[in-house]
Coordinates of C-alpha atoms in Angstrom, one line a residue:
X1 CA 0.0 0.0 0.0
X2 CA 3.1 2.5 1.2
X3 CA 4.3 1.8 -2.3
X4 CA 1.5 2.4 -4.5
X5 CA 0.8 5.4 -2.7
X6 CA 4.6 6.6 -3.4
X7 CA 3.8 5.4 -7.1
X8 CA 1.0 8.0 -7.6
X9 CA 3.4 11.1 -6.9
X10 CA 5.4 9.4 -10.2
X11 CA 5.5 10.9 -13.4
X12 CA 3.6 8.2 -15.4
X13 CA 5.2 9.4 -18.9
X14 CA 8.7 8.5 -17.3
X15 CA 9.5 4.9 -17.3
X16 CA 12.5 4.5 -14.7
X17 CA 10.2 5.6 -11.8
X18 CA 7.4 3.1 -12.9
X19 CA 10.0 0.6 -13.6
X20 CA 11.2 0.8 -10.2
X21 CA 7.6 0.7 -8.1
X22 CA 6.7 -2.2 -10.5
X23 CA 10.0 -4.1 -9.0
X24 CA 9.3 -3.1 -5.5
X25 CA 5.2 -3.9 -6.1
X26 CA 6.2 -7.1 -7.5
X27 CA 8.6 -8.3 -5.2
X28 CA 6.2 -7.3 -1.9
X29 CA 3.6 -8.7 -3.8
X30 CA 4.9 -11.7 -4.5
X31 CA 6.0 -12.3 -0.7
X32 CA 2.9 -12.0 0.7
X33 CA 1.3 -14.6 -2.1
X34 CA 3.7 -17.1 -0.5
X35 CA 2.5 -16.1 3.0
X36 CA -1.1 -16.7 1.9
X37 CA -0.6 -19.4 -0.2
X38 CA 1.2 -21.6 3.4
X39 CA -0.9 -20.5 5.3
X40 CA -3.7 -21.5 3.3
X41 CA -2.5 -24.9 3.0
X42 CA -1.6 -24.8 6.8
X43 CA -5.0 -24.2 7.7
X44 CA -7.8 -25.7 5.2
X45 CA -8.3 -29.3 5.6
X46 CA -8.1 -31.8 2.9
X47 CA -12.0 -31.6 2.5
X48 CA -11.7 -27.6 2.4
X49 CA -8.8 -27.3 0.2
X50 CA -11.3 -27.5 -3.4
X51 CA -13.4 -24.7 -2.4
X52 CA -10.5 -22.6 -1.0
X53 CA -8.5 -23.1 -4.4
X54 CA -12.0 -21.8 -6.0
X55 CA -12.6 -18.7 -3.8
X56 CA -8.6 -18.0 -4.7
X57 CA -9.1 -18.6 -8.3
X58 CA -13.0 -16.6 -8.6
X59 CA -11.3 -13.8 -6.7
X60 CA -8.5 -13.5 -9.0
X61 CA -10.8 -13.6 -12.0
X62 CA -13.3 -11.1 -10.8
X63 CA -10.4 -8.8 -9.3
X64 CA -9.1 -9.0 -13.0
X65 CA -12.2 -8.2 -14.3
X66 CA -14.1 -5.5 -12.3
X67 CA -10.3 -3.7 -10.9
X68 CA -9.2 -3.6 -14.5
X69 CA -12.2 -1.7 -15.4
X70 CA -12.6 0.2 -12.6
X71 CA -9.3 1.4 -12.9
X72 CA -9.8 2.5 -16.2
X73 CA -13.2 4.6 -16.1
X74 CA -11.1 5.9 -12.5
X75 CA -8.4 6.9 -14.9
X76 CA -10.9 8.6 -17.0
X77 CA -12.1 10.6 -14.7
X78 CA -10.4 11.8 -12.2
X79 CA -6.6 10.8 -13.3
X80 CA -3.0 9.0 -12.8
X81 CA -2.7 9.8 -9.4
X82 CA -6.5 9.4 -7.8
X83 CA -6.0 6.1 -9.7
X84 CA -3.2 4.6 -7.8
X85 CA -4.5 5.9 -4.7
X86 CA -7.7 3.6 -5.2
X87 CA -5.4 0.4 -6.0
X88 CA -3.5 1.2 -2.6
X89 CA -7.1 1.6 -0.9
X90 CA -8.3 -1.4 -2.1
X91 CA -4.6 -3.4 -1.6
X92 CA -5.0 -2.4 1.5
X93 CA -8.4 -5.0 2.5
X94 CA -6.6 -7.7 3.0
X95 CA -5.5 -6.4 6.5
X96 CA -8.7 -6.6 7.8
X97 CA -7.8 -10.4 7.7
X98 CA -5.2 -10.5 9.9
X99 CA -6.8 -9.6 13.2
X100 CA -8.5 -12.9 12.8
X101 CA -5.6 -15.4 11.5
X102 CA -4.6 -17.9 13.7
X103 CA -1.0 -19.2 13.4
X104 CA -1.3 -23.0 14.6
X105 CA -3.0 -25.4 13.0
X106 CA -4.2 -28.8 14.3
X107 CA -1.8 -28.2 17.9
X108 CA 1.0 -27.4 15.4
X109 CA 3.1 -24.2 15.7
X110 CA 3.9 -22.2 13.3
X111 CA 7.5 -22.2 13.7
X112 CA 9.4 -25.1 12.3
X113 CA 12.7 -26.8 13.6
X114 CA 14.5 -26.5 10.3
X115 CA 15.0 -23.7 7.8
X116 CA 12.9 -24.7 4.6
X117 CA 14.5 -25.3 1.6
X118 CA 14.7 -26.9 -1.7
X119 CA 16.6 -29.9 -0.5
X120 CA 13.7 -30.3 2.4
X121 CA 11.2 -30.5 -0.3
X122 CA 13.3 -33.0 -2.3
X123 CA 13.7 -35.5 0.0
X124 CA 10.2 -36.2 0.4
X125 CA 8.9 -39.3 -1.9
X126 CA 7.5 -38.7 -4.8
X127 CA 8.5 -35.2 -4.7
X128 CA 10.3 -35.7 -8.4
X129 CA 6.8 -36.7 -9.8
X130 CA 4.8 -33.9 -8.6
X131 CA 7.6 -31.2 -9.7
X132 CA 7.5 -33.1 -12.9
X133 CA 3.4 -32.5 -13.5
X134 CA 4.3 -28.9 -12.1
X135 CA 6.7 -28.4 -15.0
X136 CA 4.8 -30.3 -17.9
X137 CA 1.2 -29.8 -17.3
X138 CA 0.8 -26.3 -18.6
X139 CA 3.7 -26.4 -20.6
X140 CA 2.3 -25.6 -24.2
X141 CA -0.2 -23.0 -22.9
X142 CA 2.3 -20.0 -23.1
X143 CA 2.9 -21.0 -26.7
X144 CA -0.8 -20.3 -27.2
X145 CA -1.8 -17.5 -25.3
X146 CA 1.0 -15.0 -26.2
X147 CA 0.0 -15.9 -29.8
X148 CA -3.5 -15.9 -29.7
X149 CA -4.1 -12.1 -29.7
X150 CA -1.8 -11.4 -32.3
X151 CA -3.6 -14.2 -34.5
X152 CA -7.0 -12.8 -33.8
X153 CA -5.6 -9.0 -34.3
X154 CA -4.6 -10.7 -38.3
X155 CA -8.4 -12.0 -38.3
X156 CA -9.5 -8.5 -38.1
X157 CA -11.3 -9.2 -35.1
X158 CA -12.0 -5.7 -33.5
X159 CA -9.7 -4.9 -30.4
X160 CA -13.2 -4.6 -27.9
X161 CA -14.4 -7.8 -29.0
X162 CA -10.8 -9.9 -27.8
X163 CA -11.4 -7.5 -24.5
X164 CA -14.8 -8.4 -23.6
X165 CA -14.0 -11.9 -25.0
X166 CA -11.3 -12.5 -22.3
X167 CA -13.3 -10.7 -19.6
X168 CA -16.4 -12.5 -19.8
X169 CA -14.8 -15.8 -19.8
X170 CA -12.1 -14.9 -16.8
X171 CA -15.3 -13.9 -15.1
X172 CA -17.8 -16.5 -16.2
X173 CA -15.0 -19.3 -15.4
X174 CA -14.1 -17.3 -12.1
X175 CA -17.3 -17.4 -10.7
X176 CA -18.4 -20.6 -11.9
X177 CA -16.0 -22.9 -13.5
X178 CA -14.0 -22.4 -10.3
X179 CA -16.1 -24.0 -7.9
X180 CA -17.3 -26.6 -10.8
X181 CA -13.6 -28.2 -10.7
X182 CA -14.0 -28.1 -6.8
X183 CA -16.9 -30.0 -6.5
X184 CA -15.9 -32.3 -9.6
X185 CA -12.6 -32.8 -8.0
X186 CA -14.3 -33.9 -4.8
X187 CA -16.4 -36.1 -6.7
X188 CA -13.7 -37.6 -9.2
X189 CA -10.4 -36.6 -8.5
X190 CA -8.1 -34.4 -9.3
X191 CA -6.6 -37.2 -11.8
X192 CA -9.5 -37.3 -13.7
X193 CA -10.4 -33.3 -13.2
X194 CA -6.6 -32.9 -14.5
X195 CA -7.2 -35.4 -17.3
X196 CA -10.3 -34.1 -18.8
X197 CA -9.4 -30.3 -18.7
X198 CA -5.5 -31.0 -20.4
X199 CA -7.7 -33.3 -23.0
X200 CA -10.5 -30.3 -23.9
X201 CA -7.6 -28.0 -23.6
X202 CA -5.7 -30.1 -25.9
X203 CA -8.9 -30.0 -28.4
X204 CA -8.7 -26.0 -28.4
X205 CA -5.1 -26.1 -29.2
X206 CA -5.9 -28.2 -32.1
X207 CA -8.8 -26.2 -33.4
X208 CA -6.4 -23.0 -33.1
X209 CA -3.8 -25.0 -35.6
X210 CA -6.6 -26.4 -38.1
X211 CA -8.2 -22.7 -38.3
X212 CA -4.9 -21.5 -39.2
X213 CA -3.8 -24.3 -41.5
X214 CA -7.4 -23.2 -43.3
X215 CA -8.8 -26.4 -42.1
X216 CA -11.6 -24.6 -40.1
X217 CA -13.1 -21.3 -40.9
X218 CA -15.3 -18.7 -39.5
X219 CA -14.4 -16.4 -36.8
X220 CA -17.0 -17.6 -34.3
X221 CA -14.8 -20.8 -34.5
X222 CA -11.5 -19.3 -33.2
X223 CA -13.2 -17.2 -31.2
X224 CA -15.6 -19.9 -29.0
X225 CA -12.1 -21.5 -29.0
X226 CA -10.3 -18.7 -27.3
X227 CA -13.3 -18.5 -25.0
X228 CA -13.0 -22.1 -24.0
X229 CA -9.3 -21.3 -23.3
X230 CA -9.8 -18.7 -21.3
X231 CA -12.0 -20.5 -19.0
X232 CA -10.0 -23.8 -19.0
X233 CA -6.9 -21.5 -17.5
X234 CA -8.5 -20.1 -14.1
X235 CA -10.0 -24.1 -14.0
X236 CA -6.7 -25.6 -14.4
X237 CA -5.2 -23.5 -11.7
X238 CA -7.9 -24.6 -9.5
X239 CA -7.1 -27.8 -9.7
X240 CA -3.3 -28.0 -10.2
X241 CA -3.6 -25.7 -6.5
X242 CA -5.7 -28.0 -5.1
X243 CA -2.7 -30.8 -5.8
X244 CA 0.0 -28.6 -4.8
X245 CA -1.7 -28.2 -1.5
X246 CA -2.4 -31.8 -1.0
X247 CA 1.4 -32.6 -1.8
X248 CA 2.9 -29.5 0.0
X249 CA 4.6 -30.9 3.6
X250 CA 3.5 -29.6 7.1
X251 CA 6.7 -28.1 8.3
X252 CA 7.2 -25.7 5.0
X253 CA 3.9 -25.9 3.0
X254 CA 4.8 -22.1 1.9
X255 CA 8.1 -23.5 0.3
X256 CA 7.1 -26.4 -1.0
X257 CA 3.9 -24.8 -2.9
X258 CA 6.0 -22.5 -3.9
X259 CA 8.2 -24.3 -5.8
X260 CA 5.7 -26.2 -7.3
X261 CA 3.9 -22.6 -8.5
X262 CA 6.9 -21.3 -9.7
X263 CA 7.4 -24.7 -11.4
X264 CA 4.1 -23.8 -13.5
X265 CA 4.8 -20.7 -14.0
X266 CA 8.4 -21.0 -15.4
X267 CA 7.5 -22.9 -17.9
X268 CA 4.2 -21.1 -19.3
X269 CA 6.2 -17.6 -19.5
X270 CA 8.7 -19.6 -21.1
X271 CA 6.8 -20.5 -23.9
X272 CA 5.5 -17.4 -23.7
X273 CA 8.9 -15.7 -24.5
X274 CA 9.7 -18.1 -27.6
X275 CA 6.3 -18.1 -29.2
X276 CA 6.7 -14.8 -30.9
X277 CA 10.1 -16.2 -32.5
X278 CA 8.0 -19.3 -33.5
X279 CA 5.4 -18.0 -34.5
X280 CA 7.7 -15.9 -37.0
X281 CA 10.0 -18.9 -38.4
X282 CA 7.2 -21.3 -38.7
X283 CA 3.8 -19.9 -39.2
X284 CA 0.7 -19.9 -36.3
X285 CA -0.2 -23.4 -37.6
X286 CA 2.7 -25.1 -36.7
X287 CA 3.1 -23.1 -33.6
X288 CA -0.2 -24.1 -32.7
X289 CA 0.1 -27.6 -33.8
X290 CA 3.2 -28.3 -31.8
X291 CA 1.6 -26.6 -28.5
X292 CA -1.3 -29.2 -29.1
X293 CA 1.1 -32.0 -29.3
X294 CA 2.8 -30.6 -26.0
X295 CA -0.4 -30.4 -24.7
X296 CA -1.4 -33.8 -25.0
X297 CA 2.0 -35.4 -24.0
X298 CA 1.7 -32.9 -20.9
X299 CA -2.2 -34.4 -20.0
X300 CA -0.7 -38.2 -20.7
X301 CA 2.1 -37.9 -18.5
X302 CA 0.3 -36.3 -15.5
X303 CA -2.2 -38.9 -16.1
X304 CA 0.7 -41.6 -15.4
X305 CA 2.1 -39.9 -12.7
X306 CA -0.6 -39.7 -10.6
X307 CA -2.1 -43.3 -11.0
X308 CA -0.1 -43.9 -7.9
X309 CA -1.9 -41.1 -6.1
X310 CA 0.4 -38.5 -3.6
X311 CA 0.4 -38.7 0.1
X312 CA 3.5 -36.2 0.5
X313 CA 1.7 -33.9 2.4
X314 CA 1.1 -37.0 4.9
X315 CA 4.6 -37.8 5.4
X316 CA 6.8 -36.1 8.3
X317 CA 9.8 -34.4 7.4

């Protein structure tokens, strides 16, 4: 909040002093979602942890949604600086939460007897397989979705169309696909929640690459497939956090999902960064095509590595 509010005395045609509030956002931002995110796993029970994942993942939708807008028409109104201020107001709501946290969980305190660390979270079993789903599962998504404006922008498909595109489905999937996966993963599994969402995602990936091979045409057909995208990304996260959380260990759940987040997130900015250079050298249909393959390899593998089920989180240190 101190920062934002030092951010709206910055010259916003000046890049260095945005450059360096974005660092120091980012950074404090990024601390406190590893705070949340253990003690979230610290706290909500195995039978809670589906519907916490979908409050997280509808609040991050919506807060897209309605802050991004809001922001916007504040912008438009009244200016740069009245702007930021309302960011810092509103960052500042999640420290009416605090007054009613509790640290220990289950008779456990929590402070831990060993310093957390990589190593820790490798020694438990079965700690290579989850990191490996981590690292695979969303692999070819960054492929897609730093491409899949650009490829819509060539369609001639109107700028407020991709905008309100993207926002009704992060909303509509936020509010709604979110807690679907909980329940169904309650129901089903995560295996099988994790297997059928890679397998439709895998399907969209395709449809990109045939509508740009000239296979399929129409531009309700790329653009109900963006839609489905869009939805199947806040879903997935649902889902792959609901895993992390079952996997992450008592004494440094913070760490551990952490690492596995990261994991996730690595490699879909990855992609991300090379798609552009694909995308140029090969055309969008083979860049689509190969994220498709990716994507299906991906689903298969996590499929196979959780036939064995994980109990990690069960296991002392």
């Amino acid at each position: 909040m101190t920062v934002l509010m030092g951010l709206s005395f910055a010259d916003p045609s000046t890049i260095w002093p945005l450059y360096i509030f974005g660092i120091l956002v980012a950074l404090l931002a990024s601390t406190q979602d590893i705070a949340a995110d253990g003690y979230a796993t610290r706290m909500l029970t195995p039978a809670d942890r589906p519907t916490g994942n979908a409050i997280q993942g509808s609040a991050v939708a919506i807060g897209v949604v309605v802050s991004s807008a809001m922001s916007l028409v504040v912008y438009d109104q009244f200016g740069w600086q009245a702007m930021i201020l309302v960011v810092a107001a509103i960052s500042a709501l999640p420290l009416l939460a605090v007054v009613i946290m509790q640290e220990d969980a289950g008779g456990m305190s929590a402070t831990t007897s060993s310093t957390p660390s990589l190593k820790s979270f490798f020694m438990h079993p079965q700690a290579c397989e989850v990191f490996a789903i981590a690292v695979v599962y969303r692999a070819g998504d960054g492929l897609v979705k730093a491409m899949e404006g650009p490829y819509l922008v060539d369609l001639a498909v109107p700028l407020p169309w991709i905008g309100y595109l993207n926002g009704s489905s992060a909303a509509l999937a936020g509010i709604g696909g979110s807690f679907l996966v909980a329940l169904a993963a309650t129901r089903i599994g995560a295996r099988t929640v994790l297997g059928a969402l890679g397998g439709v995602r895998t399907i969209c990936f395709a449809v990109f690459a045939g509508h740009a091979a000239g296979i399929f045409d129409g531009v309700w057909t790329i653009l109900g497939a963006s839609m489905i995208n869009t939805m199947l990304r806040y879903m997935e996260i649902v889902a792959l956090y609901n895993l992390y959380m079952t996997v992450s260990s008592r004494e440094q759940p913070g760490t551990d999902f952490t690492i596995l987040s990261c994991a996730t997130l690595a490699m879909y900015l990855g992609g991300s960064a090379i798609a552009g250079v694909l995308a140029d050298a090969r055309g969008y249909a083979e860049l689509f095509a190969a994220a498709a393959c990716i994507s299906a390899l991906a689903t298969w593998l996590t499929w196979r590595l959780m036939s064995t089920g994980f109990r990690l989180g069960d296991v002392p240190s």
